[in-house]
Coordinates of C-alpha atoms in Angstrom, one line a residue:
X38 CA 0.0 0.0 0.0
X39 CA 1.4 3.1 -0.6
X40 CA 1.9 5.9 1.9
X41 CA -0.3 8.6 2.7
X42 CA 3.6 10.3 2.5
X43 CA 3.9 8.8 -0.7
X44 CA 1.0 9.8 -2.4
X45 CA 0.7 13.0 -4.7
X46 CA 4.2 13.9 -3.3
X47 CA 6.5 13.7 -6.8
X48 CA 10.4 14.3 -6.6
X49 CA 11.3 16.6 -9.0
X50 CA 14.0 19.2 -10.1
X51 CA 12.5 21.9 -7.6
X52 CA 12.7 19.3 -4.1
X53 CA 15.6 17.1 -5.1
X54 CA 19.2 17.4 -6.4
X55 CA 21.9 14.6 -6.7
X56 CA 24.6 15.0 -3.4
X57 CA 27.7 16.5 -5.7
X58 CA 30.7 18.8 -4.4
X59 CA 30.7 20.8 -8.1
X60 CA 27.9 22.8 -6.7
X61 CA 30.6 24.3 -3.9
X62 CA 32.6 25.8 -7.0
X63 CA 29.4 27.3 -8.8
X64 CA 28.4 28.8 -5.4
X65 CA 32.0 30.0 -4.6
X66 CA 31.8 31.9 -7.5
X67 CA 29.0 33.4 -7.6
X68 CA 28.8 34.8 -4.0
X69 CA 32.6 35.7 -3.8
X70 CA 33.6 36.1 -7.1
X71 CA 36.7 38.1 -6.4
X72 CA 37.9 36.2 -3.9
X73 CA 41.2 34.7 -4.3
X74 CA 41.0 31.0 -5.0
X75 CA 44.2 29.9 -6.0
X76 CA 48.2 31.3 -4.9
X77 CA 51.0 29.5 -7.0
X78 CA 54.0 31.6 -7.7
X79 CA 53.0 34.3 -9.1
X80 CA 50.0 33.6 -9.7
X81 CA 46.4 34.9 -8.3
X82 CA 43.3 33.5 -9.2
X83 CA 39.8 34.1 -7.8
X84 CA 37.0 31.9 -7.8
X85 CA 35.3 33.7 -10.4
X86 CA 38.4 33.0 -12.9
X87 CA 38.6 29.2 -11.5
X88 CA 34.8 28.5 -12.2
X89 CA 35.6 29.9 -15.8
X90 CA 38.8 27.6 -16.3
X91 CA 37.4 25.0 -14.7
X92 CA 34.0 25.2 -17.2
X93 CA 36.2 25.7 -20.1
X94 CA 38.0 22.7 -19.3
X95 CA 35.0 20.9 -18.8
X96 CA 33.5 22.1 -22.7
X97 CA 37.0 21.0 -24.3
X98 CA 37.3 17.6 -22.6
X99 CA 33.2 16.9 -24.4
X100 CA 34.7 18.8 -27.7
X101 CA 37.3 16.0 -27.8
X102 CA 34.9 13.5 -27.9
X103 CA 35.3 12.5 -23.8
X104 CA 31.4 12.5 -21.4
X105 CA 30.2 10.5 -19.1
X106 CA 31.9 7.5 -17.2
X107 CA 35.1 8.3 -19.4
X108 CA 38.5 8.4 -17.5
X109 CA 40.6 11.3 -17.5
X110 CA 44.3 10.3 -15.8
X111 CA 46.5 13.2 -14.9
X112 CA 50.0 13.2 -13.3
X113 CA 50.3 16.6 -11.4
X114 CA 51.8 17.9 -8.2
X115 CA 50.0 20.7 -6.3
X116 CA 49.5 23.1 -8.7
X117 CA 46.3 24.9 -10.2
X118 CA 45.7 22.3 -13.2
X119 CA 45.5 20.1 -10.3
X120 CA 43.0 21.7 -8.6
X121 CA 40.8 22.5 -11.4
X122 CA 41.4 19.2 -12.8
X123 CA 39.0 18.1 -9.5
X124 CA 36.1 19.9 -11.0
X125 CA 36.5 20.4 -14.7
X126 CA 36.7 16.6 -15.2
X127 CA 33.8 15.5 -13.6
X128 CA 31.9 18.9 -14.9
X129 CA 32.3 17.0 -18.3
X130 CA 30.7 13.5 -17.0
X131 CA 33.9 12.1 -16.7
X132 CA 35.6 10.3 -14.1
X133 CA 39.0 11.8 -12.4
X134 CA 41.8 9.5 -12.1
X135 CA 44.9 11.2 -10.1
X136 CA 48.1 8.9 -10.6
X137 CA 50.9 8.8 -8.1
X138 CA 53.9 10.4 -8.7
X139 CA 56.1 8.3 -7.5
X140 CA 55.0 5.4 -9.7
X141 CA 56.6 3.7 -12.3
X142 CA 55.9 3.6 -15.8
X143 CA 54.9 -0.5 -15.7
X144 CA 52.2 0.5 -12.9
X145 CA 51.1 3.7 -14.4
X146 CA 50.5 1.5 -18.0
X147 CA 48.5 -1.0 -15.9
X148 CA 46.2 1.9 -14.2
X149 CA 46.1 3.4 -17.8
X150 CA 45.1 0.0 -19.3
X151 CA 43.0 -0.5 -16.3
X152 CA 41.1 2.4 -15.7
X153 CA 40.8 2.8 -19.7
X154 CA 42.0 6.6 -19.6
X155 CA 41.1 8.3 -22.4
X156 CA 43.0 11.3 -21.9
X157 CA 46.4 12.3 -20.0
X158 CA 46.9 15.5 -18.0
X159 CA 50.6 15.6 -17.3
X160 CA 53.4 17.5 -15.9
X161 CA 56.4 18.2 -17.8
X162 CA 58.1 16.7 -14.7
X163 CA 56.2 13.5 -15.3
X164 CA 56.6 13.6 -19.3
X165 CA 59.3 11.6 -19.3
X166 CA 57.7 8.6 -17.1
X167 CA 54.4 9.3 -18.4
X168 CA 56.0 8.8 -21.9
X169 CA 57.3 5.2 -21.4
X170 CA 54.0 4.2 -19.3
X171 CA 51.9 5.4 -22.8
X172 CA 54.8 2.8 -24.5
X173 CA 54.1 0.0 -22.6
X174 CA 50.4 0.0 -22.9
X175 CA 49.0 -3.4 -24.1
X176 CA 45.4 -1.2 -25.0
X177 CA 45.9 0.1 -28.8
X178 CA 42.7 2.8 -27.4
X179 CA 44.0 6.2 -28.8
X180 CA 44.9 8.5 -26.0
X181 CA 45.0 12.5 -26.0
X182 CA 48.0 13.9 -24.0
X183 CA 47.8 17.2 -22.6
X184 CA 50.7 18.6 -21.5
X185 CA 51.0 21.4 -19.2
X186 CA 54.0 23.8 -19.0
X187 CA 54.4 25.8 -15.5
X188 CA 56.8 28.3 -14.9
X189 CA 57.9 27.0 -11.8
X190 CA 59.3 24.0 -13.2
X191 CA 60.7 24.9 -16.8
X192 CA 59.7 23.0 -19.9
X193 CA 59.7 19.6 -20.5
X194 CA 62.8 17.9 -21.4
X195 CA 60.8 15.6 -23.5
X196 CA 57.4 17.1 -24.7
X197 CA 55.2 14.7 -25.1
X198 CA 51.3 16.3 -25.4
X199 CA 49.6 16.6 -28.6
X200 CA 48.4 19.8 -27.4
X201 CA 49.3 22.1 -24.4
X202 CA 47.3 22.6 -20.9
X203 CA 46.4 26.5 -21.8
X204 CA 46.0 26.2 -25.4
X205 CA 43.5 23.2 -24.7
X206 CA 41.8 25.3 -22.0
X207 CA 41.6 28.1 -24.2
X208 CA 39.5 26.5 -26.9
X209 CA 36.7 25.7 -24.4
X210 CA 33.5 27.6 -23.8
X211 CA 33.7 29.6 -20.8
X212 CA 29.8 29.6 -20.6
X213 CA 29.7 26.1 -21.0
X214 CA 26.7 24.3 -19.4
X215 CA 27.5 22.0 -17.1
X216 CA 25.0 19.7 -15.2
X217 CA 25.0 18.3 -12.3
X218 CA 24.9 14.2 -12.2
X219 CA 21.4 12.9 -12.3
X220 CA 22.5 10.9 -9.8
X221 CA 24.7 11.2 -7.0
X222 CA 25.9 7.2 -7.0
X223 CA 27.8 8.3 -10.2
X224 CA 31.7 7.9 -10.4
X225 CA 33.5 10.9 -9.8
X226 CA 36.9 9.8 -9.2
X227 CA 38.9 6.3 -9.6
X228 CA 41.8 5.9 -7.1
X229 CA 44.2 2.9 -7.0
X230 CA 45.8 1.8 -3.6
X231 CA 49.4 1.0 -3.2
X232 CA 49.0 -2.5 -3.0
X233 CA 52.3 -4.7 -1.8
X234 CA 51.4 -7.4 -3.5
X235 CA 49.8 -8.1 -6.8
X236 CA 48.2 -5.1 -9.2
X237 CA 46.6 -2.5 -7.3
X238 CA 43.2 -1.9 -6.8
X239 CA 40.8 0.5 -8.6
X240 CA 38.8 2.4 -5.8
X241 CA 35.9 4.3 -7.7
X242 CA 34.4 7.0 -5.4
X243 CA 30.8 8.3 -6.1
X244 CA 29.5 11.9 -6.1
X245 CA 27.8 11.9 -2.7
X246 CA 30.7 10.5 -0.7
X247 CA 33.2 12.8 -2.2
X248 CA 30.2 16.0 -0.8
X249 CA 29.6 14.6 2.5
X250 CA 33.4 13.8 3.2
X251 CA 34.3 17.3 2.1
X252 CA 31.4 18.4 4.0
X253 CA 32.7 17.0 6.8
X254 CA 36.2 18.1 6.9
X255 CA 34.4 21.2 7.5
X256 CA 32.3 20.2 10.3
X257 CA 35.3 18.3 12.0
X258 CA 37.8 21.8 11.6
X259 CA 35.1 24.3 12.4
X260 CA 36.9 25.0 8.9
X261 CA 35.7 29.0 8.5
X262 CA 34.9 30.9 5.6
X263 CA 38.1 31.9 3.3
X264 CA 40.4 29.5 5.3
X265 CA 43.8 29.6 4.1
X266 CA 45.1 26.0 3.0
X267 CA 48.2 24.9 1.8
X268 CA 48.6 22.0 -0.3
X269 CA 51.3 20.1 1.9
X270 CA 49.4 16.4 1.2
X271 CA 49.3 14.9 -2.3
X272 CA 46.1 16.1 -3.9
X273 CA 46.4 12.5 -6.3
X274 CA 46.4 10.8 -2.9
X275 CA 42.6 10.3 -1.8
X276 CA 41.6 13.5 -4.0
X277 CA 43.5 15.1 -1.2
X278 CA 41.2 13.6 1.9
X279 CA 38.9 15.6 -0.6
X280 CA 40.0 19.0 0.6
X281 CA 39.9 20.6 -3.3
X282 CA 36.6 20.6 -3.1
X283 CA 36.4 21.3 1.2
X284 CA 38.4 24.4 0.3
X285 CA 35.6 25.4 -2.6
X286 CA 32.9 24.9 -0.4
X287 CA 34.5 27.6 2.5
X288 CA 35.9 29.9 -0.6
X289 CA 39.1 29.3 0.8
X290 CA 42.4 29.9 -0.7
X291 CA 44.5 27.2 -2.2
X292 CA 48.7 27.8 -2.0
X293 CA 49.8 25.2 -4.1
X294 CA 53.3 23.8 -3.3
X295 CA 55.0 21.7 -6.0
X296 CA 57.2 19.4 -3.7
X297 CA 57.4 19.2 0.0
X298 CA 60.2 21.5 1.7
X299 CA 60.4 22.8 5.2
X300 CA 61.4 25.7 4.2
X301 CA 59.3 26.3 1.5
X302 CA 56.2 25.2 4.1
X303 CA 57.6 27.7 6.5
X304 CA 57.5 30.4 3.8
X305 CA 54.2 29.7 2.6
X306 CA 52.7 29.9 6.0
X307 CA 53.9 33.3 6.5
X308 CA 53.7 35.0 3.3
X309 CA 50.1 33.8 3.1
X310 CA 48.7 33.6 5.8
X311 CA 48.1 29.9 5.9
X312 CA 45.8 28.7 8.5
X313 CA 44.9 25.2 7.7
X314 CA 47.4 22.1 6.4
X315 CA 47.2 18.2 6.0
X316 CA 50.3 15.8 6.3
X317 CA 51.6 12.4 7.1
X318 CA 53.3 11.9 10.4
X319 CA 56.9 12.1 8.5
X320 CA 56.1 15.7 7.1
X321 CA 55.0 16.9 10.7
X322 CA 58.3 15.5 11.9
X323 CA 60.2 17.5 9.4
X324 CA 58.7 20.6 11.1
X325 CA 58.9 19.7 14.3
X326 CA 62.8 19.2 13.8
X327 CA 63.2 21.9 11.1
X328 CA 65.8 24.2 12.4
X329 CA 64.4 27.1 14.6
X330 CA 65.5 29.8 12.9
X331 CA 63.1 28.4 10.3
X332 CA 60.6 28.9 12.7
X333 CA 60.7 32.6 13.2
X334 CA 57.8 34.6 12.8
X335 CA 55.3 31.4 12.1
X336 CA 51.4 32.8 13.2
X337 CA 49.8 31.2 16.0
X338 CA 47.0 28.9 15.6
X339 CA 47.4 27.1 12.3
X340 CA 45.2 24.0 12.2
X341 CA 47.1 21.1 11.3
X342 CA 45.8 17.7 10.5
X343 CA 47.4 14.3 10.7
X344 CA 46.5 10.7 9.8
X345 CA 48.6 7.8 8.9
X346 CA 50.4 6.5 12.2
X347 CA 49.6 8.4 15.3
X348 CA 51.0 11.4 16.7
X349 CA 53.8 10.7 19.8
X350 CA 54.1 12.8 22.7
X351 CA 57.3 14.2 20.6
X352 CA 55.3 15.2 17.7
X353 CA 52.3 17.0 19.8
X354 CA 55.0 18.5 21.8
X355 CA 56.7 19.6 19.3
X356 CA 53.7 21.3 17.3
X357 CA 52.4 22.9 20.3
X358 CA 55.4 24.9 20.7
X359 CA 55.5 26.1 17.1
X360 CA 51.4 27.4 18.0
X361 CA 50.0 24.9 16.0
X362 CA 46.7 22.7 16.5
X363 CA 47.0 18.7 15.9
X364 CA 44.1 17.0 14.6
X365 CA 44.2 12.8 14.5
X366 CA 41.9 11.3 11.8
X367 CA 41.9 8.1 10.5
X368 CA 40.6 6.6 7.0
X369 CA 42.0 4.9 3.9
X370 CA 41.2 4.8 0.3
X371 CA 38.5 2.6 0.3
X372 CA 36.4 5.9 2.4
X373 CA 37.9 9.2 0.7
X374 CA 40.7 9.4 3.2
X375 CA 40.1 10.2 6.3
X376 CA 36.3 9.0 8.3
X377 CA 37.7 8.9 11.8
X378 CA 38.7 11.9 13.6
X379 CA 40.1 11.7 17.4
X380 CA 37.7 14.4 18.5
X381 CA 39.3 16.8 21.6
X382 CA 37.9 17.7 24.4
X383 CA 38.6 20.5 26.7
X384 CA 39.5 19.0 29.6
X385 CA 42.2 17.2 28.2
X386 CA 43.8 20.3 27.8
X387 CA 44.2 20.4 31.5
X388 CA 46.1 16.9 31.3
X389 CA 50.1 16.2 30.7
X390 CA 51.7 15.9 27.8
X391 CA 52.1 11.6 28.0
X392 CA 48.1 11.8 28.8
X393 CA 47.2 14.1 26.3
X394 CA 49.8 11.8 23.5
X395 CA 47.6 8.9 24.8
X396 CA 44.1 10.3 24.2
X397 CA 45.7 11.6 20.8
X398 CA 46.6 9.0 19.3
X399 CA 43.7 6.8 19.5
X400 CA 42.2 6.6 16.1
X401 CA 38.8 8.1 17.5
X402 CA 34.8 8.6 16.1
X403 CA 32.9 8.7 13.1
X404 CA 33.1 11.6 11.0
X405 CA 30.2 14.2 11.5
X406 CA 28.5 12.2 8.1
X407 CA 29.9 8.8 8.3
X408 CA 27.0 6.4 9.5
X409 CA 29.0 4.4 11.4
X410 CA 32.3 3.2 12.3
X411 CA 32.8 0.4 15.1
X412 CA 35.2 -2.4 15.9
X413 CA 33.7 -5.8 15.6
X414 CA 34.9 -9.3 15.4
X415 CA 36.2 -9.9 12.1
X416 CA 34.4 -13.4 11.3
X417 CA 30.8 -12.8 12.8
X418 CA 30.4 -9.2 13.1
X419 CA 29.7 -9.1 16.7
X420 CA 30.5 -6.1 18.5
X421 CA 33.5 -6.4 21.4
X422 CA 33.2 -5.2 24.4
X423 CA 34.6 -1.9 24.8
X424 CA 37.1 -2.2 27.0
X425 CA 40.1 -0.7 25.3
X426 CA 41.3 -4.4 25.4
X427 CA 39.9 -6.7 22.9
X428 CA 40.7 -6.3 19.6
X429 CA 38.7 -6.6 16.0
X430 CA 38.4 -5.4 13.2
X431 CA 37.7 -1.4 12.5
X432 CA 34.7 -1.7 10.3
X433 CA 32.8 1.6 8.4
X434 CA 29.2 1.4 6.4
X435 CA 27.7 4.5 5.6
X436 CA 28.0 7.7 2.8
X437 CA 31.8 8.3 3.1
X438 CA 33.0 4.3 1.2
X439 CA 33.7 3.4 -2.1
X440 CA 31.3 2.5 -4.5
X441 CA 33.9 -0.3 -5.2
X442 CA 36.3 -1.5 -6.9
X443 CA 36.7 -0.9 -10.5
X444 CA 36.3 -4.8 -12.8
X445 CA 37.1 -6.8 -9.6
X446 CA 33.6 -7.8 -8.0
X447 CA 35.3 -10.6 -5.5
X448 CA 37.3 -8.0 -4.7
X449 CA 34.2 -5.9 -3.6
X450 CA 31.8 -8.4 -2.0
X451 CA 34.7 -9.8 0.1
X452 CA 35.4 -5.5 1.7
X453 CA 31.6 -5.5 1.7
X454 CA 30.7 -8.4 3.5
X455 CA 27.9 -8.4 5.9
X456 CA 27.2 -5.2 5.4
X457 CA 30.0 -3.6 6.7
X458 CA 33.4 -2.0 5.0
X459 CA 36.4 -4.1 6.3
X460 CA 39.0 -2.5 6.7
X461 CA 41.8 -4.6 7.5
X462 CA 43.3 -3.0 10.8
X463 CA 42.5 -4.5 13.8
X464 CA 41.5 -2.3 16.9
X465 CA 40.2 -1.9 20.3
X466 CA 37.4 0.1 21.4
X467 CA 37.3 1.9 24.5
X468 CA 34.4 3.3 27.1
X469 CA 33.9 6.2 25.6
X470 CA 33.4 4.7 22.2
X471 CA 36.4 5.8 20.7
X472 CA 38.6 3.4 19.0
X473 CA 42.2 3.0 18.9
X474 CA 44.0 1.0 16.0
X475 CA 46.4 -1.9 17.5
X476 CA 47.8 -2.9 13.9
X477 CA 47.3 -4.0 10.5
X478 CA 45.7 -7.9 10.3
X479 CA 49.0 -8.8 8.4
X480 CA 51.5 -6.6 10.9
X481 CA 50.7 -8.2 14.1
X482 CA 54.0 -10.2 15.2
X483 CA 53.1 -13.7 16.4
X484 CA 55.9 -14.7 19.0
X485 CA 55.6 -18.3 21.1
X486 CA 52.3 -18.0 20.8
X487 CA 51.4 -14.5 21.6
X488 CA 50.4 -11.6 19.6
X489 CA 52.8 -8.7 19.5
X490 CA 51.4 -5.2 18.4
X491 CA 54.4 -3.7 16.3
X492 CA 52.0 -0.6 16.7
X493 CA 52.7 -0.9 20.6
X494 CA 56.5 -1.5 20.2
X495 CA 56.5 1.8 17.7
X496 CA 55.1 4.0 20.3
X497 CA 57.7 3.1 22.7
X498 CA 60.5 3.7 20.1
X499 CA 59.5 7.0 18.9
X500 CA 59.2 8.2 23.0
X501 CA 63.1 7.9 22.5
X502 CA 64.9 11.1 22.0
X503 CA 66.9 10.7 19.2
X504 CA 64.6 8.5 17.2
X505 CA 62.9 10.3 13.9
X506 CA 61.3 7.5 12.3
X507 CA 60.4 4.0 13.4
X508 CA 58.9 1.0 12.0
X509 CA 58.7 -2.5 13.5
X510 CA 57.8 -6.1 11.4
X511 CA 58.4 -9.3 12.0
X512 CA 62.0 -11.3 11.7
X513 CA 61.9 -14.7 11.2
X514 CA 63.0 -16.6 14.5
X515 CA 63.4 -20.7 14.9
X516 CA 63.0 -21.1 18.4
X517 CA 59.4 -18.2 18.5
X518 CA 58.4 -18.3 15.2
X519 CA 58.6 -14.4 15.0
X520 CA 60.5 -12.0 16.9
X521 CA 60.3 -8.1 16.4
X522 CA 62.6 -6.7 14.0
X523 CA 63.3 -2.3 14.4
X524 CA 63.9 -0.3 11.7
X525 CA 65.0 3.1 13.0
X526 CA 65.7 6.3 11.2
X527 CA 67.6 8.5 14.0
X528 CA 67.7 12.4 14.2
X529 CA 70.6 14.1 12.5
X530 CA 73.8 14.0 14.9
X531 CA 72.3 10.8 17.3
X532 CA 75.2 8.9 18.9
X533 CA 72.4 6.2 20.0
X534 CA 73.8 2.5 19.5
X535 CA 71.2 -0.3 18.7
X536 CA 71.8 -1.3 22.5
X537 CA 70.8 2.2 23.5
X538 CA 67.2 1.2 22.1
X539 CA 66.9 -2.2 23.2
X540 CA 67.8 -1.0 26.7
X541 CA 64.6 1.9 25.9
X542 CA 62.5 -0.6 25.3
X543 CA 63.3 -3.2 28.1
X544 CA 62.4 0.2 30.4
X545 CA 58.4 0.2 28.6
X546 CA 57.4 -3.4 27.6
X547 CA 57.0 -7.0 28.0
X548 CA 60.0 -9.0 27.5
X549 CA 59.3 -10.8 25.1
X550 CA 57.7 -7.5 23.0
X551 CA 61.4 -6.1 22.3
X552 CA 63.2 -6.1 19.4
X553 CA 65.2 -8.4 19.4
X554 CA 67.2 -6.7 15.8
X555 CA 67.7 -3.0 15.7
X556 CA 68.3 -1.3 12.5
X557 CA 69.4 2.2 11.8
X558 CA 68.9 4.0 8.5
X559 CA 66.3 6.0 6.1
X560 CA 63.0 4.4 6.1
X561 CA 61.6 3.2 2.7
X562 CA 58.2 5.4 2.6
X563 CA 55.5 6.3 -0.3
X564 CA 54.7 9.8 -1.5
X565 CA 52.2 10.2 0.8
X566 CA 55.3 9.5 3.5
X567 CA 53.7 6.1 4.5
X568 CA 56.7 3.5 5.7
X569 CA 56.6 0.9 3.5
X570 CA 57.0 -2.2 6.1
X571 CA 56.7 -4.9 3.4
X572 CA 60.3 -3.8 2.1
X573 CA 61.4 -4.3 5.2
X574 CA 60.2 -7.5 5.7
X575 CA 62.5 -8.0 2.8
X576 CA 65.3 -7.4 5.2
X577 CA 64.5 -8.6 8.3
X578 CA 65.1 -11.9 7.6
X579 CA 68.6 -11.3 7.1
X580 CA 69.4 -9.3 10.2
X581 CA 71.5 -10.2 12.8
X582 CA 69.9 -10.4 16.5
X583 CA 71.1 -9.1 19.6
X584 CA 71.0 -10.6 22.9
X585 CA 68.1 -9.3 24.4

């Protein structure tokens, strides 16, 4: 029977529109058209000027033949083409595919291949890689190649585009008449994890989740209007946690930095007035350390958040006394970056710096429009108790996840199953609800028996003074099976001796949780700064032990 609510009561064009974060540009431009949008070098461009680009983009990706559901790849750092790239693309129907920059030209062909781009946007510091990758295609598809030339970097030592960036700009209509999807389930961006193993995995994201996850980062930040952000994280990784189009909805300004320098961060922050950044742990350790005559003259209060591995008492320490705000979040690919956010509270101000570390670094609640995110037994779903003690698996379902992922439906129905997102890292949930991440399924170290969090065993090396980095996997062992193995990358000028860490750890855990092989040296890590442990499970195998 249908109800009374039901009856008479059409959807149509004037109560319903699709979920989509290109409305946040169209708004942005009309209501502060002379606002500036985007800083790189030189160059000032409001939001009126980026709607225009970003349209014109849109009408001359359709006039080469590209709509809806087609890919559009492009290789860019932080710069402007990047940004507009996030809204011109999907203006046109099509779907945005931001490649790594640190890839290699066999697994850029395979996401090419993959993904079926039909067009390239590319750097001329790419053009080289981006040439081979186009070489080593096995699809015969016809590609266009749009090369863009910035003045920041030079030309390209190899051009490689059939046409350039502003030239293919230019020949679009600057009036041109966008739509917004029909429906918000729509693909709006393909992203591909860094698998370890195996090809990676096409994540397609879907109109709505990119809106409420921008949306959120909002909500989370109390993120004002005209915040100043500086492009410190990868926008290719996770569409940047979505923050191109976070920073549309608040009119914000973008500074666009090409490649991650303290110095240049410093710079940025003070020349423009930045007020609101997003990093991996190793980037906020480069500022922390950065020299501190770097840190003259920095404003007070610049929001900073942090996902990825969480924050040590060093770390908050050390951003306090610069005058910056921390924020913890938590996410991956598979839910637009970050979905978890450790959420303060004021009287944890009034706590010590080890208390305040402890509450920070748990991986914490839903976002504000995230339905849910709990930790529940990986096999039957059940909730543990939450006791900040027993561990499953962190599990999200709600707006902010994947569509799926892209020709592998196993692939998808296994993440999927039950009803839930699985995520893979394994967690405890405390009390108050908020969850702390213990490890990675495949990272816990099983020793004699017992499961060793190399989580756990991190925290404890990074509350050493001299250590930088620190990562901790597993080393083969005949007697246990698995003991831990450390990798640590130490602070410029450390005298510390591998025994100097053992005898560190010995002070904060269990016996049998210390490494029992300590190794000094620079961490392997991912663009996104990300240690990349399965390279150093590589090693451990052949490292000597010490007598622990």
């Amino acid at each position: 029977m249908t109800s009374i609510y039901d009856q008479n009561l059409p959807r149509t064009e004037a109560n319903f529109a699709a979920l989509s974060p290109l409305g946040f540009l169209e708004r942005a431009a009309q209501v502060y058209p002379d606002r500036l949008a985007i800083v790189h070098g030189a160059l000032r461009q409001t939001w009126a000027q980026t709607y225009v680009r970003c349209r014109q983009l849109a009408s001359a990706l359709c006039g080469a033949g590209i709509g809806k559901n087609d890919t559009v790849a492009v290789m860019l750092p932080n710069t402007p083409p990047m940004v507009e790239a996030h809204f011109g693309v999907p203006m046109a129907g099509a779907v945005l595919n931001a490649l790594n920059t640190r890839l290699d030209p066999e697994t850029i062909a395979f996401m090419l291949d993959h993904g079926e781009a039909k067009a390239v946007i590319v750097d001329p510091e790419f053009a080289g890689v981006m040439a081979r990758a186009l070489a080593l295609r096995q699809s015969r598809a016809p590609v266009l190649v749009i090369e863009v030339e910035d003045a920041l970097y030079g030309p390209s030592d190899s051009p490689i585009g059939s046409t350039t960036y502003e030239s293919f700009v230019a020949s679009g209509d600057p009036a041109f008449a966008w739509q917004l999807p029909v429906d918000e389930w729509d693909a709006i961006a393909l992203n591909y994890t860094s698998g370890t193993t195996g090809n990676p995995k096409g994540v397609v994201y879907h109109h709505r989740g990119a809106a409420t996850n921008a949306i959120s980062n909002v909500l989370e930040w109390d993120m004002p209007k005209h915040a100043v952000y500086l492009w410190t994280l990868p926008m290719f990784h996770c569409n940047g946690w979505c923050f191109p189009w976070t920073v549309a909805a608040r009119a914000g300004v973008n500074v666009c930095l090409r490649r991650v320098d303290a110095q240049a961060i410093f710079e940025a922050i003070r020349a423009h007035g930045v007020t609101h950044y997003c990093a991996a742990p190793i980037v906020h350790g480069l500022l922390v350390n950065a020299p501190d005559a770097m840190k003259i003259g920095l404003p007070a209060g610049v929001k900073a958040m942090v996902a990825g591995a969480a924050p040590p008492a060093s770390m908050i320490e050390g951003m306090e006394k610069m005058g910056f705000d921390l924020t913890h979040v938590y996410g991956l690919t598979e839910v637009y970056g970050p979905a978890t956010v450790c959420a303060k509270h004021a009287a944890w101000e009034a706590l010590d710096i080890g208390e305040r570390a402890r509450l920070n670094a748990r991986q914490g609640v839903r976002y504000h429009l995230q339905r849910d995110v709990r930790v529940l037994h990986p096999d039957t779903l059940e909730p543990v108790p939450q006791d900040g003690e027993t561990m499953g698996e962190i599990m999200f379902r709600g707006n902010i996840a994947m569509k799926g992922y892209l020709k592998n439906a196993a692939a998808t129905e296994e993440a999927f199953k039950g009803g839930w997102f699985h995520s893979g890292d394994l967690a405890v949930q405390y009390p108050d609800g908020y969850i702390k991440i213990k490890d990675r399924s495949k990272d816990i170290i099983i020793s004699g028996g017992e499961n060793i969090s190399s989580i756990e065993v991190e925290d404890v090396l990074y509350r050493h003074p001299d250590v930088l980095a620190a990562a901790v996997v597993a080393k083969p062992d005949a007697k246990w099976g698995e003991t831990p193995c450390a990798f640590v990358e130490l602070k410029a000028g450390a005298q510390t001796t591998p025994e100097d860490i053992v005898a560190h750890c010995k002070k904060h855990l269990a016996h049998f949780k210390v490494p029992r092989a300590v190794v000094f040296g620079e961490l392997p890590k991912t663009s996104t700064g990300k240690i990349q442990k399965f390279e150093l499970r590589k090693q451990a195998g052949s490292v000597d032990a010490i007598n622990v």
